[in-house]
Amino acid sequence: MGIRKKTNKNPPVMSHEFVIQNHADIVSCVAMVFLLGLMFEVTSKFAVLFITVQYNVTISSNGPEETVNHFHHGIKDIATIFFYMLVAIIMHAIIQEYVLDKINRKKHFSKTKHSKFNESGQLSTFYFFSFVWGARILLSENLLSNPVSLWEEYPHSLMPFQMKFYFICQLGYWLHALPELYFQKTKKEDIPRQLVYIVLYLAHIAGAYILNLNRLGLVLLVLHYFVELLFHVSRLIYFSNENRQMGFRIWAVLFVLARLLTLSLSVLTVGFGLANAENQGIDLATGNFNILFIRITVLAAICLTQAFMMWKFINFQLRRWREHAQSQPTKKKPVSSKNKTKKDKVNGVNGVNSHAADSPKAKKEKSS
């Protein structure tokens, strides 16, 4: 699959530059090995562990003739997550090469806008796909119409195929973000920021999956992904036209509401629903982790994460307001209309840049 970038340079084989330029083809070959393993009886049992969802349990619903397949988690899921991490790397390269790079060449973005456009382009695609898929699972499982099901009949160790595969793909995607820091040549100053949110995603998704809080985790993920999708779509629109900032205002309101709703659902499910459940105690065989220490740990992790996100959000808004105030012209003496128009264009008054770091003009003014 020819998805490597065209370049006039021919770096040495297996050098860092060679791996970065051809990482999608290398990963494609690795994934193809697992697919080819399905064709041979000797290797098919091994390859199936990576490609198909494991731990199938058949349950009779309305008699022996009608059966429903459910799944639980286990150590073999690590192999499946690894394979779909490879798939995520390949999809990342396809979107970058055939969509985002073509738009970048047409728009001629600055280096700062170029990296942020790529980030928002990749994440908006993932958030849209995950939100639509997750919302469909919520509707099919009637989790929205019956909120009590978030904690009733806990532990929810058995999942339908779509829910388990959803969590497998989520973990695979956020794991793929770690090698992408190397493949995309991420700047050293940007790596800590990206590592923080990658680790937070992995910790929360894996925690909900392992502790059998998959229903609560799915609801919170869909809610969070919707708000994040709005932000990154708004940023893409802003890059095309800096006067269009309405999306950021809507996102700011929904961001705060999402944090409050996340805390409310978490406290209602873990703090009240599971606390009043009859099946208290730890039972690894049934997947029950309903004890006080784990409930407090889960709530503490969610509350601290929401507080951290609000702190980052407030700092982001304060920085925008300061940049907006600095971009306004000082009115000390009257200026002719012709000179005033030129001055306004230089300072960005005719379309204030909400992200001053994205604008080369704003950087120049700030350094001076």
Tab-separated table of C-alpha atoms in Angstrom:
chain	number	residue	atom	x	y	z
A	1	MET	CA	0.000	0.000	0.000
A	2	GLY	CA	1.733	3.135	-1.213
A	3	ILE	CA	1.004	5.688	1.464
A	4	ARG	CA	4.479	6.955	2.214
A	5	LYS	CA	5.242	10.553	1.403
A	6	LYS	CA	7.013	11.392	-1.806
A	7	THR	CA	10.443	12.832	-1.250
A	8	ASN	CA	13.595	13.397	-3.233
A	9	LYS	CA	15.789	12.180	-0.376
A	10	ASN	CA	16.750	8.539	-0.047
A	11	PRO	CA	17.675	8.011	3.610
A	12	PRO	CA	19.688	4.931	4.625
A	13	VAL	CA	17.628	1.794	5.172
A	14	MET	CA	16.427	1.360	8.774
A	15	SER	CA	17.629	4.821	9.746
A	16	HIS	CA	15.329	7.064	11.789
A	17	GLU	CA	14.346	9.079	8.729
A	18	PHE	CA	13.676	5.909	6.742
A	19	VAL	CA	11.396	4.510	9.467
A	20	ILE	CA	9.509	7.806	9.789
A	21	GLN	CA	8.955	8.178	6.045
A	22	ASN	CA	7.928	4.549	5.557
A	23	HIS	CA	6.346	3.708	8.909
A	24	ALA	CA	2.890	3.176	7.391
A	25	ASP	CA	4.211	0.640	4.885
A	26	ILE	CA	6.224	-1.140	7.595
A	27	VAL	CA	3.199	-1.369	9.890
A	28	SER	CA	1.040	-2.530	6.968
A	29	CYS	CA	3.441	-5.417	6.366
A	30	VAL	CA	3.281	-6.403	10.037
A	31	ALA	CA	-0.543	-6.352	9.976
A	32	MET	CA	-0.519	-8.367	6.748
A	33	VAL	CA	1.492	-11.097	8.485
A	34	PHE	CA	-1.365	-11.621	10.959
A	35	LEU	CA	-3.940	-11.658	8.157
A	36	LEU	CA	-1.939	-14.193	6.161
A	37	GLY	CA	-1.686	-16.324	9.290
A	38	LEU	CA	-5.433	-16.978	9.022
A	39	MET	CA	-4.870	-18.858	5.761
A	40	PHE	CA	-2.816	-21.677	7.294
A	41	GLU	CA	-4.059	-24.152	9.867
A	42	VAL	CA	-0.811	-24.110	11.816
A	43	THR	CA	-0.841	-20.360	12.392
A	44	SER	CA	-4.589	-19.641	12.303
A	45	LYS	CA	-5.088	-20.282	16.024
A	46	PHE	CA	-2.338	-17.794	16.794
A	47	ALA	CA	-3.522	-15.171	14.285
A	48	VAL	CA	-7.121	-15.333	15.510
A	49	LEU	CA	-5.992	-14.020	18.906
A	50	PHE	CA	-4.937	-10.754	17.260
A	51	ILE	CA	-7.753	-10.213	14.789
A	52	THR	CA	-10.987	-11.454	16.366
A	53	VAL	CA	-12.621	-10.529	19.663
A	54	GLN	CA	-11.968	-13.150	22.345
A	55	TYR	CA	-13.888	-14.626	25.302
A	56	ASN	CA	-17.194	-15.420	23.641
A	57	VAL	CA	-20.063	-16.591	25.888
A	58	THR	CA	-23.284	-17.953	24.350
A	59	ILE	CA	-26.456	-17.309	26.355
A	60	SER	CA	-29.921	-18.687	25.599
A	61	SER	CA	-32.489	-15.906	25.526
A	62	ASN	CA	-35.942	-17.375	24.788
A	63	GLY	CA	-35.079	-21.036	24.489
A	64	PRO	CA	-32.315	-23.246	23.151
A	65	GLU	CA	-32.946	-22.144	19.574
A	66	GLU	CA	-32.453	-18.413	20.264
A	67	THR	CA	-28.992	-17.591	21.572
A	68	VAL	CA	-27.147	-14.323	22.150
A	69	ASN	CA	-23.372	-13.931	22.089
A	70	HIS	CA	-21.745	-11.852	24.807
A	71	PHE	CA	-18.101	-11.248	25.668
A	72	HIS	CA	-16.037	-10.614	28.757
A	73	HIS	CA	-12.491	-9.275	29.082
A	74	GLY	CA	-9.263	-11.170	29.685
A	75	ILE	CA	-5.519	-11.221	29.145
A	76	LYS	CA	-5.884	-12.232	25.484
A	77	ASP	CA	-7.391	-8.835	24.739
A	78	ILE	CA	-3.873	-7.394	24.796
A	79	ALA	CA	-3.116	-9.150	21.486
A	80	THR	CA	-6.324	-7.828	19.902
A	81	ILE	CA	-5.605	-4.297	21.116
A	82	PHE	CA	-2.108	-4.519	19.638
A	83	PHE	CA	-3.455	-5.486	16.199
A	84	TYR	CA	-5.989	-2.640	16.128
A	85	MET	CA	-3.268	-0.278	17.264
A	86	LEU	CA	-1.495	-1.207	14.006
A	87	VAL	CA	-4.724	-0.526	12.102
A	88	ALA	CA	-4.983	2.898	13.777
A	89	ILE	CA	-1.428	3.775	12.681
A	90	ILE	CA	-2.288	2.839	9.081
A	91	MET	CA	-5.533	4.858	9.116
A	92	HIS	CA	-3.688	7.807	10.649
A	93	ALA	CA	-1.191	7.765	7.775
A	94	ILE	CA	-3.931	7.485	5.135
A	95	ILE	CA	-5.862	10.475	6.512
A	96	GLN	CA	-2.651	12.489	6.817
A	97	GLU	CA	-1.354	11.717	3.329
A	98	TYR	CA	-4.522	11.831	1.256
A	99	VAL	CA	-6.561	14.481	3.074
A	100	LEU	CA	-4.696	16.751	5.482
A	101	ASP	CA	-1.453	17.140	3.525
A	102	LYS	CA	-3.371	18.090	0.376
A	103	ILE	CA	-5.311	20.768	2.259
A	104	ASN	CA	-2.104	22.054	3.864
A	105	ARG	CA	-0.465	22.456	0.469
A	106	LYS	CA	-3.409	24.513	-0.776
A	107	LYS	CA	-3.797	26.712	2.315
A	108	HIS	CA	-0.061	27.405	2.931
A	109	PHE	CA	-0.440	27.450	6.714
A	110	SER	CA	2.302	28.643	9.021
A	111	LYS	CA	4.250	26.009	10.985
A	112	THR	CA	2.140	26.544	14.099
A	113	LYS	CA	-1.137	26.385	12.218
A	114	HIS	CA	0.134	23.419	10.225
A	115	SER	CA	0.674	21.266	13.322
A	116	LYS	CA	-2.599	22.348	14.948
A	117	PHE	CA	-4.533	21.754	11.739
A	118	ASN	CA	-3.126	18.224	11.511
A	119	GLU	CA	-3.976	17.561	15.145
A	120	SER	CA	-7.549	18.817	14.807
A	121	GLY	CA	-8.011	17.020	11.500
A	122	GLN	CA	-6.980	13.669	12.957
A	123	LEU	CA	-8.871	14.067	16.230
A	124	SER	CA	-12.076	15.403	14.659
A	125	THR	CA	-12.208	12.324	12.414
A	126	PHE	CA	-11.692	10.002	15.369
A	127	TYR	CA	-14.116	11.853	17.655
A	128	PHE	CA	-16.834	11.895	14.998
A	129	PHE	CA	-16.498	8.175	14.312
A	130	SER	CA	-16.352	7.302	18.036
A	131	PHE	CA	-19.288	9.560	18.936
A	132	VAL	CA	-21.588	8.154	16.236
A	133	TRP	CA	-20.587	4.562	17.011
A	134	GLY	CA	-20.902	5.038	20.779
A	135	ALA	CA	-24.272	6.809	20.501
A	136	ARG	CA	-25.583	3.947	18.389
A	137	ILE	CA	-24.549	1.437	21.068
A	138	LEU	CA	-26.237	3.537	23.767
A	139	LEU	CA	-29.475	3.569	21.801
A	140	SER	CA	-29.384	-0.144	20.990
A	141	GLU	CA	-28.714	-1.052	24.637
A	142	ASN	CA	-31.332	1.450	25.956
A	143	LEU	CA	-28.811	3.009	28.334
A	144	LEU	CA	-30.092	6.542	27.782
A	145	SER	CA	-33.761	5.718	28.339
A	146	ASN	CA	-32.962	3.705	31.467
A	147	PRO	CA	-30.177	5.422	33.461
A	148	VAL	CA	-30.661	3.001	36.360
A	149	SER	CA	-29.034	0.319	34.190
A	150	LEU	CA	-25.698	2.090	34.717
A	151	TRP	CA	-25.410	0.447	38.142
A	152	GLU	CA	-28.161	-2.157	38.280
A	153	GLU	CA	-27.081	-5.789	37.975
A	154	TYR	CA	-23.433	-4.858	38.510
A	155	PRO	CA	-20.931	-6.322	37.642
A	156	HIS	CA	-21.521	-5.851	33.920
A	157	SER	CA	-18.907	-8.426	33.046
A	158	LEU	CA	-20.722	-9.591	29.898
A	159	MET	CA	-20.830	-7.151	27.005
A	160	PRO	CA	-22.403	-7.318	23.559
A	161	PHE	CA	-19.974	-7.589	20.673
A	162	GLN	CA	-20.276	-3.926	19.633
A	163	MET	CA	-19.513	-2.629	23.127
A	164	LYS	CA	-16.463	-4.831	23.621
A	165	PHE	CA	-15.132	-4.082	20.145
A	166	TYR	CA	-15.692	-0.367	20.843
A	167	PHE	CA	-13.453	-0.476	23.917
A	168	ILE	CA	-10.842	-2.552	22.063
A	169	CYS	CA	-10.684	0.067	19.302
A	170	GLN	CA	-10.545	2.922	21.809
A	171	LEU	CA	-7.581	1.416	23.620
A	172	GLY	CA	-5.892	0.608	20.299
A	173	TYR	CA	-6.312	4.177	19.057
A	174	TRP	CA	-4.903	5.867	22.141
A	175	LEU	CA	-2.019	3.401	22.273
A	176	HIS	CA	-1.192	4.250	18.652
A	177	ALA	CA	-0.866	7.907	19.695
A	178	LEU	CA	2.339	7.048	21.587
A	179	PRO	CA	4.443	5.909	18.579
A	180	GLU	CA	2.843	8.690	16.527
A	181	LEU	CA	4.744	11.177	18.676
A	182	TYR	CA	7.879	9.740	17.067
A	183	PHE	CA	6.464	9.211	13.577
A	184	GLN	CA	5.108	12.772	13.359
A	185	LYS	CA	8.311	14.346	14.727
A	186	THR	CA	6.443	16.055	17.543
A	187	LYS	CA	8.279	19.016	19.049
A	188	LYS	CA	9.874	18.389	22.426
A	189	GLU	CA	7.863	21.171	24.051
A	190	ASP	CA	4.588	19.615	22.812
A	191	ILE	CA	5.347	16.042	23.943
A	192	PRO	CA	4.517	16.519	27.691
A	193	ARG	CA	1.121	18.045	26.876
A	194	GLN	CA	0.202	15.231	24.504
A	195	LEU	CA	1.529	12.540	26.836
A	196	VAL	CA	-0.705	13.829	29.624
A	197	TYR	CA	-3.964	13.504	27.726
A	198	ILE	CA	-2.946	10.196	26.095
A	199	VAL	CA	-2.201	8.664	29.521
A	200	LEU	CA	-5.459	10.074	30.933
A	201	TYR	CA	-7.479	8.540	28.105
A	202	LEU	CA	-5.780	5.161	28.475
A	203	ALA	CA	-6.132	5.113	32.261
A	204	HIS	CA	-9.830	5.994	32.274
A	205	ILE	CA	-10.852	3.733	29.374
A	206	ALA	CA	-8.821	0.777	30.673
A	207	GLY	CA	-10.120	1.364	34.202
A	208	ALA	CA	-13.757	1.311	33.084
A	209	TYR	CA	-13.082	-1.775	30.959
A	210	ILE	CA	-11.252	-3.791	33.621
A	211	LEU	CA	-13.534	-2.816	36.534
A	212	ASN	CA	-16.645	-3.716	34.472
A	213	LEU	CA	-17.883	-0.123	34.530
A	214	ASN	CA	-18.237	-0.262	30.761
A	215	ARG	CA	-21.753	1.205	30.694
A	216	LEU	CA	-20.769	4.276	32.685
A	217	GLY	CA	-17.536	4.564	30.704
A	218	LEU	CA	-19.400	4.427	27.389
A	219	VAL	CA	-21.836	7.182	28.412
A	220	LEU	CA	-19.036	9.451	29.634
A	221	LEU	CA	-16.933	8.812	26.520
A	222	VAL	CA	-19.785	9.689	24.152
A	223	LEU	CA	-20.490	12.870	26.115
A	224	HIS	CA	-16.831	13.870	26.182
A	225	TYR	CA	-16.217	13.041	22.528
A	226	PHE	CA	-19.147	15.196	21.414
A	227	VAL	CA	-17.718	18.267	23.159
A	228	GLU	CA	-14.197	17.592	21.880
A	229	LEU	CA	-15.538	17.075	18.356
A	230	LEU	CA	-17.182	20.511	18.483
A	231	PHE	CA	-13.913	22.128	19.581
A	232	HIS	CA	-11.754	20.609	16.858
A	233	VAL	CA	-14.334	21.248	14.132
A	234	SER	CA	-14.540	24.858	15.328
A	235	ARG	CA	-10.761	25.125	15.131
A	236	LEU	CA	-10.747	23.760	11.581
A	237	ILE	CA	-13.400	26.318	10.606
A	238	TYR	CA	-11.406	29.042	12.344
A	239	PHE	CA	-8.303	28.185	10.310
A	240	SER	CA	-10.287	28.603	7.091
A	241	ASN	CA	-11.860	31.889	8.234
A	242	GLU	CA	-10.671	33.628	11.417
A	243	ASN	CA	-13.909	35.610	11.689
A	244	ARG	CA	-15.910	32.461	12.417
A	245	GLN	CA	-15.584	32.012	16.179
A	246	MET	CA	-19.145	31.141	17.149
A	247	GLY	CA	-18.186	27.477	17.503
A	248	PHE	CA	-15.722	28.309	20.293
A	249	ARG	CA	-18.438	30.120	22.251
A	250	ILE	CA	-20.828	27.176	21.963
A	251	TRP	CA	-18.004	24.804	22.887
A	252	ALA	CA	-17.139	26.847	25.996
A	253	VAL	CA	-20.697	26.539	27.318
A	254	LEU	CA	-21.007	22.841	26.492
A	255	PHE	CA	-17.569	22.111	27.973
A	256	VAL	CA	-18.645	23.364	31.403
A	257	LEU	CA	-21.992	21.558	31.180
A	258	ALA	CA	-20.232	18.326	30.179
A	259	ARG	CA	-17.941	18.525	33.208
A	260	LEU	CA	-20.936	19.006	35.535
A	261	LEU	CA	-22.876	16.183	33.897
A	262	THR	CA	-19.839	13.884	34.077
A	263	LEU	CA	-19.462	14.511	37.794
A	264	SER	CA	-23.189	14.067	38.392
A	265	LEU	CA	-23.400	10.745	36.561
A	266	SER	CA	-20.231	9.468	38.239
A	267	VAL	CA	-21.403	10.328	41.752
A	268	LEU	CA	-24.889	8.973	41.048
A	269	THR	CA	-23.557	5.680	39.656
A	270	VAL	CA	-20.515	4.996	41.827
A	271	GLY	CA	-21.298	7.018	44.938
A	272	PHE	CA	-24.970	6.088	45.340
A	273	GLY	CA	-25.930	3.273	42.966
A	274	LEU	CA	-23.040	0.893	43.635
A	275	ALA	CA	-22.765	1.939	47.286
A	276	ASN	CA	-26.343	0.774	47.918
A	277	ALA	CA	-26.011	-2.428	45.896
A	278	GLU	CA	-26.299	-5.754	47.689
A	279	ASN	CA	-23.278	-7.439	46.104
A	280	GLN	CA	-20.495	-5.749	48.061
A	281	GLY	CA	-16.981	-7.195	47.966
A	282	ILE	CA	-14.357	-8.403	45.512
A	283	ASP	CA	-14.975	-11.497	43.408
A	284	LEU	CA	-12.539	-11.974	40.529
A	285	ALA	CA	-14.534	-14.900	39.144
A	286	THR	CA	-17.621	-12.750	38.546
A	287	GLY	CA	-15.709	-9.500	37.990
A	288	ASN	CA	-17.154	-7.752	41.035
A	289	PHE	CA	-15.015	-4.869	42.357
A	290	ASN	CA	-17.684	-3.149	44.424
A	291	ILE	CA	-15.787	-2.166	47.567
A	292	LEU	CA	-15.395	1.200	49.265
A	293	PHE	CA	-11.711	1.655	48.403
A	294	ILE	CA	-12.249	1.096	44.659
A	295	ARG	CA	-15.341	3.326	44.613
A	296	ILE	CA	-13.425	6.158	46.277
A	297	THR	CA	-10.472	5.650	43.918
A	298	VAL	CA	-12.733	5.777	40.845
A	299	LEU	CA	-14.538	8.903	42.039
A	300	ALA	CA	-11.269	10.584	43.001
A	301	ALA	CA	-9.768	9.865	39.593
A	302	ILE	CA	-12.823	11.254	37.784
A	303	CYS	CA	-13.080	14.344	40.005
A	304	LEU	CA	-9.370	15.160	39.751
A	305	THR	CA	-9.458	14.760	35.971
A	306	GLN	CA	-12.487	17.040	35.654
A	307	ALA	CA	-10.847	19.613	37.941
A	308	PHE	CA	-7.655	19.457	35.850
A	309	MET	CA	-9.647	19.959	32.647
A	310	MET	CA	-11.497	22.940	34.137
A	311	TRP	CA	-8.206	24.466	35.270
A	312	LYS	CA	-6.789	24.121	31.759
A	313	PHE	CA	-10.023	25.514	30.321
A	314	ILE	CA	-9.963	28.601	32.580
A	315	ASN	CA	-6.314	29.279	31.740
A	316	PHE	CA	-7.108	28.908	28.052
A	317	GLN	CA	-9.978	31.407	28.265
A	318	LEU	CA	-7.895	33.889	30.288
A	319	ARG	CA	-5.099	33.673	27.733
A	320	ARG	CA	-7.563	34.341	24.914
A	321	TRP	CA	-8.953	37.388	26.717
A	322	ARG	CA	-5.464	38.787	27.358
A	323	GLU	CA	-4.486	38.296	23.706
A	324	HIS	CA	-7.732	39.906	22.622
A	325	ALA	CA	-7.100	42.908	24.877
A	326	GLN	CA	-3.500	43.284	23.657
A	327	SER	CA	-4.613	43.208	20.036
A	328	GLN	CA	-6.948	46.191	20.530
A	329	PRO	CA	-5.422	49.547	19.332
A	330	THR	CA	-4.744	52.269	21.901
A	331	LYS	CA	-6.818	55.394	21.316
A	332	LYS	CA	-4.532	58.259	22.282
A	333	LYS	CA	-4.987	60.613	19.372
A	334	PRO	CA	-7.354	60.873	16.453
A	335	VAL	CA	-6.164	59.188	13.308
A	336	SER	CA	-7.368	59.695	9.780
A	337	SER	CA	-9.747	57.086	8.428
A	338	LYS	CA	-7.190	55.852	5.859
A	339	ASN	CA	-4.406	55.390	8.413
A	340	LYS	CA	-6.853	53.896	10.916
A	341	THR	CA	-7.919	51.215	8.455
A	342	LYS	CA	-4.296	50.229	7.827
A	343	LYS	CA	-3.542	50.183	11.542
A	344	ASP	CA	-6.588	48.036	12.319
A	345	LYS	CA	-5.565	45.481	9.727
A	346	VAL	CA	-2.094	45.208	11.217
A	347	ASN	CA	-3.385	44.759	14.786
A	348	GLY	CA	-6.054	42.290	13.749
A	349	VAL	CA	-9.092	44.346	14.754
A	350	ASN	CA	-11.031	43.369	11.640
A	351	GLY	CA	-11.187	39.753	12.824
A	352	VAL	CA	-9.539	39.262	16.211
A	353	ASN	CA	-7.496	36.084	16.408
A	354	SER	CA	-8.693	34.050	19.385
A	355	HIS	CA	-5.513	31.945	19.237
A	356	ALA	CA	-2.766	34.526	18.959
A	357	ALA	CA	-0.139	31.805	18.818
A	358	ASP	CA	-1.608	30.721	15.490
A	359	SER	CA	-1.013	34.100	13.885
A	360	PRO	CA	2.476	35.114	12.728
A	361	LYS	CA	1.501	38.791	13.027
A	362	ALA	CA	0.473	38.396	16.633
A	363	LYS	CA	3.785	36.721	17.406
A	364	LYS	CA	5.719	39.575	15.849
A	365	GLU	CA	3.851	42.194	17.851
A	366	LYS	CA	4.309	40.283	21.068
A	367	SER	CA	8.066	39.865	20.622
A	368	SER	CA	8.487	43.506	19.859
